[in-house]
Amino acid sequence: QVQVVESGGGSVQPGGSLRLSCSVSGYTSTMAWFRQAPGKEREGVAALDKGGRTAYAHSVKGRFTISADYTKNTLYLQMDMLKPEDTAMYYCAAVQRYLGTLLASGEYAYWGQGTQVTVSS
């Protein structure tokens, strides 16, 4: 059983930065970050697989960077130039296979409990 645990959320002013971490136990091929704001649907933020493919939501391209340290089984999301509209619960997800579409939430089998990110002045 794969366990997924996020950390690193918090409150920051617009223009600030945060780095989220996700500890994943067990083998996975593909990992991703999703987010969900109150009253909105969950959306894919960024994803990567062990083949080196990455994907980003259009709204975060150029501001967010996804990376992984496979020696530590940890996924990261560096978030820079944060905006109030980035406020959401952020979830880490993982799956033990390669995906055709990296940001397809329904394909992920393992999910964390989420970490809150609030961007406000």
mmCIF file of N, CA and C in Angstrom:
data_model
loop_
_atom_site.group_PDB
_atom_site.id
_atom_site.type_symbol
_atom_site.label_atom_id
_atom_site.label_comp_id
_atom_site.label_asym_id
_atom_site.label_seq_id
_atom_site.Cartn_x
_atom_site.Cartn_y
_atom_site.Cartn_z
ATOM 1 N N GLN A 1 0.834 -1.192 0.000
ATOM 2 C CA GLN A 1 0.000 0.000 0.000
ATOM 3 C C GLN A 1 0.870 1.242 0.000
ATOM 4 N N VAL A 2 0.621 2.133 -0.929
ATOM 5 C CA VAL A 2 1.379 3.374 -1.029
ATOM 6 C C VAL A 2 0.739 4.426 -0.145
ATOM 7 N N GLN A 3 1.551 5.092 0.650
ATOM 8 C CA GLN A 3 1.059 6.190 1.487
ATOM 9 C C GLN A 3 1.646 7.497 0.992
ATOM 10 N N VAL A 4 0.814 8.532 1.040
ATOM 11 C CA VAL A 4 1.184 9.843 0.505
ATOM 12 C C VAL A 4 0.925 10.892 1.583
ATOM 13 N N VAL A 5 1.935 11.674 1.930
ATOM 14 C CA VAL A 5 1.796 12.670 2.985
ATOM 15 C C VAL A 5 2.390 13.996 2.525
ATOM 16 N N GLU A 6 1.534 15.032 2.491
ATOM 17 C CA GLU A 6 1.977 16.361 2.071
ATOM 18 C C GLU A 6 2.417 17.201 3.270
ATOM 19 N N SER A 7 3.252 18.193 2.994
ATOM 20 C CA SER A 7 3.630 19.175 3.997
ATOM 21 C C SER A 7 4.070 20.453 3.285
ATOM 22 N N GLY A 8 4.168 21.538 4.047
ATOM 23 C CA GLY A 8 4.720 22.768 3.495
ATOM 24 C C GLY A 8 3.732 23.857 3.177
ATOM 25 N N GLY A 9 2.457 23.606 3.378
ATOM 26 C CA GLY A 9 1.482 24.650 3.110
ATOM 27 C C GLY A 9 1.569 25.772 4.137
ATOM 28 N N GLY A 10 0.808 26.824 3.903
ATOM 29 C CA GLY A 10 0.799 27.947 4.828
ATOM 30 C C GLY A 10 0.201 29.181 4.197
ATOM 31 N N SER A 11 0.409 30.298 4.858
ATOM 32 C CA SER A 11 -0.110 31.570 4.375
ATOM 33 C C SER A 11 1.039 32.446 3.883
ATOM 34 N N VAL A 12 0.804 33.119 2.776
ATOM 35 C CA VAL A 12 1.835 33.966 2.178
ATOM 36 C C VAL A 12 1.169 35.142 1.484
ATOM 37 N N GLN A 13 1.896 36.231 1.371
ATOM 38 C CA GLN A 13 1.374 37.396 0.669
ATOM 39 C C GLN A 13 1.519 37.218 -0.840
ATOM 40 N N PRO A 14 0.698 37.908 -1.602
ATOM 41 C CA PRO A 14 0.840 37.837 -3.070
ATOM 42 C C PRO A 14 2.258 38.185 -3.497
ATOM 43 N N GLY A 15 2.758 37.428 -4.456
ATOM 44 C CA GLY A 15 4.126 37.603 -4.908
ATOM 45 C C GLY A 15 5.130 36.760 -4.163
ATOM 46 N N GLY A 16 4.703 36.142 -3.079
ATOM 47 C CA GLY A 16 5.592 35.319 -2.278
ATOM 48 C C GLY A 16 5.767 33.916 -2.830
ATOM 49 N N SER A 17 6.507 33.099 -2.071
ATOM 50 C CA SER A 17 6.818 31.743 -2.493
ATOM 51 C C SER A 17 6.544 30.747 -1.370
ATOM 52 N N LEU A 18 6.253 29.523 -1.782
ATOM 53 C CA LEU A 18 6.127 28.392 -0.869
ATOM 54 C C LEU A 18 6.648 27.161 -1.586
ATOM 55 N N ARG A 19 7.144 26.203 -0.810
ATOM 56 C CA ARG A 19 7.511 24.914 -1.386
ATOM 57 C C ARG A 19 6.765 23.810 -0.656
ATOM 58 N N LEU A 20 6.000 23.060 -1.422
ATOM 59 C CA LEU A 20 5.284 21.916 -0.884
ATOM 60 C C LEU A 20 6.129 20.664 -1.068
ATOM 61 N N SER A 21 6.008 19.767 -0.104
ATOM 62 C CA SER A 21 6.691 18.478 -0.183
ATOM 63 C C SER A 21 5.678 17.362 -0.042
ATOM 64 N N CYS A 22 5.997 16.238 -0.645
ATOM 65 C CA CYS A 22 5.115 15.080 -0.577
ATOM 66 C C CYS A 22 5.973 13.836 -0.417
ATOM 67 N N SER A 23 5.820 13.177 0.715
ATOM 68 C CA SER A 23 6.552 11.944 0.971
ATOM 69 C C SER A 23 5.708 10.766 0.498
ATOM 70 N N VAL A 24 6.298 9.937 -0.350
ATOM 71 C CA VAL A 24 5.573 8.807 -0.924
ATOM 72 C C VAL A 24 6.276 7.516 -0.551
ATOM 73 N N SER A 25 5.549 6.602 0.078
ATOM 74 C CA SER A 25 6.120 5.307 0.414
ATOM 75 C C SER A 25 5.781 4.317 -0.681
ATOM 76 N N GLY A 26 6.681 3.444 -1.003
ATOM 77 C CA GLY A 26 6.410 2.460 -2.035
ATOM 78 C C GLY A 26 6.730 2.954 -3.430
ATOM 79 N N TYR A 27 6.679 2.039 -4.386
ATOM 80 C CA TYR A 27 7.028 2.387 -5.762
ATOM 81 C C TYR A 27 5.880 3.085 -6.489
ATOM 82 N N THR A 28 6.221 4.174 -7.170
ATOM 83 C CA THR A 28 5.254 4.854 -8.034
ATOM 84 C C THR A 28 5.966 5.287 -9.308
ATOM 85 N N SER A 29 5.237 5.367 -10.396
ATOM 86 C CA SER A 29 5.801 5.810 -11.669
ATOM 87 C C SER A 29 5.483 7.263 -11.970
ATOM 88 N N THR A 30 4.324 7.692 -11.491
ATOM 89 C CA THR A 30 3.847 9.028 -11.838
ATOM 90 C C THR A 30 3.303 9.709 -10.592
ATOM 91 N N MET A 31 3.652 10.973 -10.404
ATOM 92 C CA MET A 31 3.185 11.727 -9.236
ATOM 93 C C MET A 31 2.732 13.107 -9.689
ATOM 94 N N ALA A 32 1.842 13.678 -8.905
ATOM 95 C CA ALA A 32 1.270 14.952 -9.329
ATOM 96 C C ALA A 32 0.763 15.750 -8.145
ATOM 97 N N TRP A 33 0.546 17.010 -8.418
ATOM 98 C CA TRP A 33 -0.126 17.916 -7.477
ATOM 99 C C TRP A 33 -1.449 18.361 -8.089
ATOM 100 N N PHE A 34 -2.485 18.307 -7.271
ATOM 101 C CA PHE A 34 -3.798 18.829 -7.633
ATOM 102 C C PHE A 34 -4.191 19.856 -6.576
ATOM 103 N N ARG A 35 -5.185 20.649 -6.883
ATOM 104 C CA ARG A 35 -5.679 21.598 -5.889
ATOM 105 C C ARG A 35 -7.177 21.776 -6.038
ATOM 106 N N GLN A 36 -7.795 22.176 -4.942
ATOM 107 C CA GLN A 36 -9.224 22.429 -4.960
ATOM 108 C C GLN A 36 -9.534 23.606 -4.058
ATOM 109 N N ALA A 37 -10.132 24.626 -4.644
ATOM 110 C CA ALA A 37 -10.557 25.799 -3.900
ATOM 111 C C ALA A 37 -12.021 25.625 -3.511
ATOM 112 N N PRO A 38 -12.468 26.294 -2.445
ATOM 113 C CA PRO A 38 -13.864 26.173 -2.026
ATOM 114 C C PRO A 38 -14.820 26.511 -3.168
ATOM 115 N N GLY A 39 -15.778 25.646 -3.391
ATOM 116 C CA GLY A 39 -16.775 25.887 -4.414
ATOM 117 C C GLY A 39 -16.325 25.608 -5.832
ATOM 118 N N LYS A 40 -15.104 25.118 -5.985
ATOM 119 C CA LYS A 40 -14.572 24.840 -7.320
ATOM 120 C C LYS A 40 -14.208 23.364 -7.450
ATOM 121 N N GLU A 41 -14.103 22.936 -8.691
ATOM 122 C CA GLU A 41 -13.690 21.564 -8.939
ATOM 123 C C GLU A 41 -12.182 21.405 -8.736
ATOM 124 N N ARG A 42 -11.795 20.176 -8.440
ATOM 125 C CA ARG A 42 -10.365 19.885 -8.317
ATOM 126 C C ARG A 42 -9.694 20.051 -9.678
ATOM 127 N N GLU A 43 -8.508 20.623 -9.679
ATOM 128 C CA GLU A 43 -7.796 20.814 -10.940
ATOM 129 C C GLU A 43 -6.352 20.329 -10.810
ATOM 130 N N GLY A 44 -5.837 19.850 -11.906
ATOM 131 C CA GLY A 44 -4.448 19.432 -11.931
ATOM 132 C C GLY A 44 -3.538 20.640 -11.976
ATOM 133 N N VAL A 45 -2.465 20.606 -11.191
ATOM 134 C CA VAL A 45 -1.524 21.708 -11.131
ATOM 135 C C VAL A 45 -0.245 21.356 -11.888
ATOM 136 N N ALA A 46 0.374 20.241 -11.515
ATOM 137 C CA ALA A 46 1.624 19.825 -12.150
ATOM 138 C C ALA A 46 1.827 18.341 -11.912
ATOM 139 N N ALA A 47 2.532 17.698 -12.826
ATOM 140 C CA ALA A 47 2.782 16.269 -12.709
ATOM 141 C C ALA A 47 4.093 15.918 -13.382
ATOM 142 N N LEU A 48 4.669 14.799 -12.933
ATOM 143 C CA LEU A 48 5.852 14.292 -13.618
ATOM 144 C C LEU A 48 5.913 12.776 -13.459
ATOM 145 N N ASP A 49 6.632 12.137 -14.400
ATOM 146 C CA ASP A 49 6.816 10.708 -14.265
ATOM 147 C C ASP A 49 8.306 10.354 -14.328
ATOM 148 N N LYS A 50 8.606 9.113 -14.068
ATOM 149 C CA LYS A 50 10.010 8.693 -13.987
ATOM 150 C C LYS A 50 10.672 8.653 -15.354
ATOM 151 N N GLY A 51 9.877 8.822 -16.405
ATOM 152 C CA GLY A 51 10.451 8.931 -17.739
ATOM 153 C C GLY A 51 10.899 10.339 -18.076
ATOM 154 N N GLY A 52 10.624 11.282 -17.150
ATOM 155 C CA GLY A 52 11.051 12.656 -17.344
ATOM 156 C C GLY A 52 9.999 13.586 -17.914
ATOM 157 N N ARG A 53 8.827 13.065 -18.181
ATOM 158 C CA ARG A 53 7.749 13.918 -18.687
ATOM 159 C C ARG A 53 7.182 14.782 -17.564
ATOM 160 N N THR A 54 6.839 16.012 -17.898
ATOM 161 C CA THR A 54 6.172 16.896 -16.961
ATOM 162 C C THR A 54 4.970 17.536 -17.636
ATOM 163 N N ALA A 55 4.070 18.015 -16.815
ATOM 164 C CA ALA A 55 2.905 18.736 -17.307
ATOM 165 C C ALA A 55 2.511 19.784 -16.282
ATOM 166 N N TYR A 56 2.061 20.923 -16.761
ATOM 167 C CA TYR A 56 1.639 22.010 -15.884
ATOM 168 C C TYR A 56 0.302 22.557 -16.361
ATOM 169 N N ALA A 57 -0.492 23.004 -15.415
ATOM 170 C CA ALA A 57 -1.688 23.749 -15.766
ATOM 171 C C ALA A 57 -1.252 25.082 -16.364
ATOM 172 N N HIS A 58 -2.030 25.560 -17.306
ATOM 173 C CA HIS A 58 -1.681 26.825 -17.964
ATOM 174 C C HIS A 58 -1.547 27.966 -16.955
ATOM 175 N N SER A 59 -2.378 27.925 -15.929
ATOM 176 C CA SER A 59 -2.414 29.023 -14.959
ATOM 177 C C SER A 59 -1.172 29.107 -14.078
ATOM 178 N N VAL A 60 -0.352 28.049 -14.043
ATOM 179 C CA VAL A 60 0.820 28.059 -13.165
ATOM 180 C C VAL A 60 2.136 27.985 -13.941
ATOM 181 N N LYS A 61 2.066 27.822 -15.243
ATOM 182 C CA LYS A 61 3.293 27.739 -16.042
ATOM 183 C C LYS A 61 4.144 28.978 -15.854
ATOM 184 N N GLY A 62 5.439 28.757 -15.633
ATOM 185 C CA GLY A 62 6.355 29.867 -15.446
ATOM 186 C C GLY A 62 6.440 30.343 -14.009
ATOM 187 N N ARG A 63 5.524 29.857 -13.157
ATOM 188 C CA ARG A 63 5.535 30.261 -11.739
ATOM 189 C C ARG A 63 5.797 29.075 -10.814
ATOM 190 N N PHE A 64 5.309 27.906 -11.176
ATOM 191 C CA PHE A 64 5.453 26.704 -10.355
ATOM 192 C C PHE A 64 6.429 25.739 -11.029
ATOM 193 N N THR A 65 7.169 25.005 -10.193
ATOM 194 C CA THR A 65 8.096 23.994 -10.700
ATOM 195 C C THR A 65 7.930 22.713 -9.918
ATOM 196 N N ILE A 66 7.686 21.616 -10.623
ATOM 197 C CA ILE A 66 7.568 20.309 -9.978
ATOM 198 C C ILE A 66 8.898 19.581 -10.122
ATOM 199 N N SER A 67 9.271 18.864 -9.059
ATOM 200 C CA SER A 67 10.509 18.083 -9.098
ATOM 201 C C SER A 67 10.380 16.928 -8.125
ATOM 202 N N ALA A 68 11.314 16.006 -8.226
ATOM 203 C CA ALA A 68 11.287 14.844 -7.341
ATOM 204 C C ALA A 68 12.699 14.426 -6.984
ATOM 205 N N ASP A 69 12.845 13.967 -5.766
ATOM 206 C CA ASP A 69 14.090 13.333 -5.331
ATOM 207 C C ASP A 69 13.741 11.875 -5.072
ATOM 208 N N TYR A 70 14.070 11.012 -6.041
ATOM 209 C CA TYR A 70 13.663 9.614 -5.931
ATOM 210 C C TYR A 70 14.471 8.856 -4.891
ATOM 211 N N THR A 71 15.611 9.391 -4.494
ATOM 212 C CA THR A 71 16.377 8.742 -3.426
ATOM 213 C C THR A 71 15.674 8.917 -2.087
ATOM 214 N N LYS A 72 14.870 9.971 -1.995
ATOM 215 C CA LYS A 72 14.116 10.238 -0.767
ATOM 216 C C LYS A 72 12.630 9.953 -0.932
ATOM 217 N N ASN A 73 12.237 9.482 -2.115
ATOM 218 C CA ASN A 73 10.807 9.242 -2.395
ATOM 219 C C ASN A 73 9.970 10.477 -2.069
ATOM 220 N N THR A 74 10.445 11.625 -2.492
ATOM 221 C CA THR A 74 9.768 12.877 -2.175
ATOM 222 C C THR A 74 9.514 13.691 -3.438
ATOM 223 N N LEU A 75 8.313 14.214 -3.513
ATOM 224 C CA LEU A 75 7.882 15.085 -4.602
ATOM 225 C C LEU A 75 7.807 16.510 -4.070
ATOM 226 N N TYR A 76 8.182 17.470 -4.892
ATOM 227 C CA TYR A 76 8.156 18.870 -4.474
ATOM 228 C C TYR A 76 7.336 19.706 -5.456
ATOM 229 N N LEU A 77 6.835 20.814 -4.943
ATOM 230 C CA LEU A 77 6.213 21.816 -5.805
ATOM 231 C C LEU A 77 6.696 23.176 -5.316
ATOM 232 N N GLN A 78 7.588 23.782 -6.079
ATOM 233 C CA GLN A 78 8.060 25.133 -5.776
ATOM 234 C C GLN A 78 7.089 26.118 -6.401
ATOM 235 N N MET A 79 6.508 26.948 -5.566
ATOM 236 C CA MET A 79 5.503 27.896 -6.032
ATOM 237 C C MET A 79 6.028 29.313 -5.829
ATOM 238 N N ASP A 80 6.249 30.006 -6.904
ATOM 239 C CA ASP A 80 6.739 31.390 -6.873
ATOM 240 C C ASP A 80 5.691 32.332 -7.458
ATOM 241 N N MET A 81 5.843 33.614 -7.184
ATOM 242 C CA MET A 81 4.916 34.641 -7.695
ATOM 243 C C MET A 81 3.483 34.234 -7.423
ATOM 244 N N LEU A 82 3.215 33.845 -6.196
ATOM 245 C CA LEU A 82 1.883 33.361 -5.833
ATOM 246 C C LEU A 82 0.846 34.466 -5.949
ATOM 247 N N LYS A 83 -0.351 34.056 -6.339
ATOM 248 C CA LYS A 83 -1.477 34.973 -6.525
ATOM 249 C C LYS A 83 -2.619 34.536 -5.607
ATOM 250 N N PRO A 84 -3.518 35.447 -5.281
ATOM 251 C CA PRO A 84 -4.670 35.057 -4.442
ATOM 252 C C PRO A 84 -5.455 33.892 -5.042
ATOM 253 N N GLU A 85 -5.522 33.820 -6.351
ATOM 254 C CA GLU A 85 -6.267 32.725 -6.988
ATOM 255 C C GLU A 85 -5.577 31.376 -6.867
ATOM 256 N N ASP A 86 -4.358 31.342 -6.316
ATOM 257 C CA ASP A 86 -3.694 30.072 -6.038
ATOM 258 C C ASP A 86 -4.153 29.483 -4.701
ATOM 259 N N THR A 87 -4.930 30.240 -3.942
ATOM 260 C CA THR A 87 -5.436 29.755 -2.663
ATOM 261 C C THR A 87 -6.293 28.516 -2.856
ATOM 262 N N ALA A 88 -5.924 27.445 -2.172
ATOM 263 C CA ALA A 88 -6.627 26.168 -2.324
ATOM 264 C C ALA A 88 -6.020 25.145 -1.380
ATOM 265 N N MET A 89 -6.703 24.010 -1.269
ATOM 266 C CA MET A 89 -6.108 22.839 -0.651
ATOM 267 C C MET A 89 -5.329 22.118 -1.746
ATOM 268 N N TYR A 90 -4.082 21.835 -1.468
ATOM 269 C CA TYR A 90 -3.228 21.166 -2.442
ATOM 270 C C TYR A 90 -3.046 19.710 -2.045
ATOM 271 N N TYR A 91 -3.239 18.830 -3.024
ATOM 272 C CA TYR A 91 -3.156 17.402 -2.803
ATOM 273 C C TYR A 91 -2.054 16.794 -3.660
ATOM 274 N N CYS A 92 -1.338 15.866 -3.064
ATOM 275 C CA CYS A 92 -0.360 15.074 -3.786
ATOM 276 C C CYS A 92 -1.011 13.747 -4.164
ATOM 277 N N ALA A 93 -0.696 13.270 -5.351
ATOM 278 C CA ALA A 93 -1.266 12.010 -5.819
ATOM 279 C C ALA A 93 -0.204 11.187 -6.540
ATOM 280 N N ALA A 94 -0.386 9.880 -6.525
ATOM 281 C CA ALA A 94 0.590 9.001 -7.150
ATOM 282 C C ALA A 94 -0.101 7.783 -7.751
ATOM 283 N N VAL A 95 0.566 7.190 -8.723
ATOM 284 C CA VAL A 95 0.048 5.983 -9.359
ATOM 285 C C VAL A 95 1.226 5.130 -9.813
ATOM 286 N N GLN A 96 1.013 3.802 -9.842
ATOM 287 C CA GLN A 96 2.112 2.881 -10.141
ATOM 288 C C GLN A 96 2.180 2.498 -11.611
ATOM 289 N N ARG A 97 1.913 3.463 -12.485
ATOM 290 C CA ARG A 97 2.043 3.214 -13.917
ATOM 291 C C ARG A 97 2.222 4.548 -14.615
ATOM 292 N N TYR A 98 2.583 4.453 -15.884
ATOM 293 C CA TYR A 98 2.729 5.664 -16.680
ATOM 294 C C TYR A 98 1.390 6.005 -17.319
ATOM 295 N N LEU A 99 1.118 7.292 -17.395
ATOM 296 C CA LEU A 99 -0.172 7.769 -17.889
ATOM 297 C C LEU A 99 -0.035 8.440 -19.247
ATOM 298 N N GLY A 100 -1.104 8.360 -20.036
ATOM 299 C CA GLY A 100 -1.125 9.100 -21.285
ATOM 300 C C GLY A 100 -1.307 10.586 -21.042
ATOM 301 N N THR A 101 -2.175 10.900 -20.110
ATOM 302 C CA THR A 101 -2.436 12.294 -19.730
ATOM 303 C C THR A 101 -2.047 12.473 -18.274
ATOM 304 N N LEU A 102 -1.007 13.251 -18.026
ATOM 305 C CA LEU A 102 -0.448 13.334 -16.677
ATOM 306 C C LEU A 102 -1.364 14.003 -15.664
ATOM 307 N N LEU A 103 -2.236 14.903 -16.104
ATOM 308 C CA LEU A 103 -3.084 15.643 -15.165
ATOM 309 C C LEU A 103 -4.521 15.117 -15.125
ATOM 310 N N ALA A 104 -4.689 13.848 -15.466
ATOM 311 C CA ALA A 104 -6.009 13.221 -15.376
ATOM 312 C C ALA A 104 -6.193 12.677 -13.968
ATOM 313 N N SER A 105 -6.950 13.379 -13.136
ATOM 314 C CA SER A 105 -7.046 13.031 -11.724
ATOM 315 C C SER A 105 -7.613 11.634 -11.495
ATOM 316 N N GLY A 106 -8.510 11.200 -12.372
ATOM 317 C CA GLY A 106 -9.135 9.901 -12.195
ATOM 318 C C GLY A 106 -8.181 8.731 -12.341
ATOM 319 N N GLU A 107 -7.003 8.982 -12.866
ATOM 320 C CA GLU A 107 -6.027 7.910 -13.082
ATOM 321 C C GLU A 107 -5.148 7.653 -11.863
ATOM 322 N N TYR A 108 -5.195 8.539 -10.883
ATOM 323 C CA TYR A 108 -4.319 8.425 -9.716
ATOM 324 C C TYR A 108 -4.983 7.579 -8.631
ATOM 325 N N ALA A 109 -4.214 6.635 -8.103
ATOM 326 C CA ALA A 109 -4.757 5.673 -7.145
ATOM 327 C C ALA A 109 -4.536 6.076 -5.693
ATOM 328 N N TYR A 110 -3.504 6.864 -5.460
ATOM 329 C CA TYR A 110 -3.128 7.167 -4.080
ATOM 330 C C TYR A 110 -3.098 8.682 -3.878
ATOM 331 N N TRP A 111 -3.732 9.112 -2.793
ATOM 332 C CA TRP A 111 -3.890 10.534 -2.518
ATOM 333 C C TRP A 111 -3.515 10.850 -1.080
ATOM 334 N N GLY A 112 -2.950 12.036 -0.876
ATOM 335 C CA GLY A 112 -2.692 12.521 0.465
ATOM 336 C C GLY A 112 -3.903 13.239 1.032
ATOM 337 N N GLN A 113 -3.755 13.710 2.267
ATOM 338 C CA GLN A 113 -4.855 14.390 2.945
ATOM 339 C C GLN A 113 -4.953 15.860 2.565
ATOM 340 N N GLY A 114 -3.915 16.393 1.975
ATOM 341 C CA GLY A 114 -3.951 17.783 1.534
ATOM 342 C C GLY A 114 -3.237 18.728 2.480
ATOM 343 N N THR A 115 -2.762 19.826 1.920
ATOM 344 C CA THR A 115 -2.144 20.884 2.713
ATOM 345 C C THR A 115 -2.663 22.222 2.183
ATOM 346 N N GLN A 116 -3.052 23.100 3.098
ATOM 347 C CA GLN A 116 -3.704 24.349 2.706
ATOM 348 C C GLN A 116 -2.680 25.403 2.312
ATOM 349 N N VAL A 117 -2.937 26.070 1.209
ATOM 350 C CA VAL A 117 -2.145 27.217 0.773
ATOM 351 C C VAL A 117 -3.077 28.412 0.682
ATOM 352 N N THR A 118 -2.732 29.484 1.381
ATOM 353 C CA THR A 118 -3.536 30.705 1.381
ATOM 354 C C THR A 118 -2.665 31.874 0.959
ATOM 355 N N VAL A 119 -3.097 32.571 -0.082
ATOM 356 C CA VAL A 119 -2.357 33.726 -0.583
ATOM 357 C C VAL A 119 -3.237 34.947 -0.381
ATOM 358 N N SER A 120 -2.819 35.809 0.515
ATOM 359 C CA SER A 120 -3.648 36.950 0.872
ATOM 360 C C SER A 120 -2.784 38.054 1.445
ATOM 361 N N SER A 121 -3.204 39.289 1.184
ATOM 362 C CA SER A 121 -2.503 40.431 1.759
ATOM 363 C C SER A 121 -3.148 40.840 3.078
#
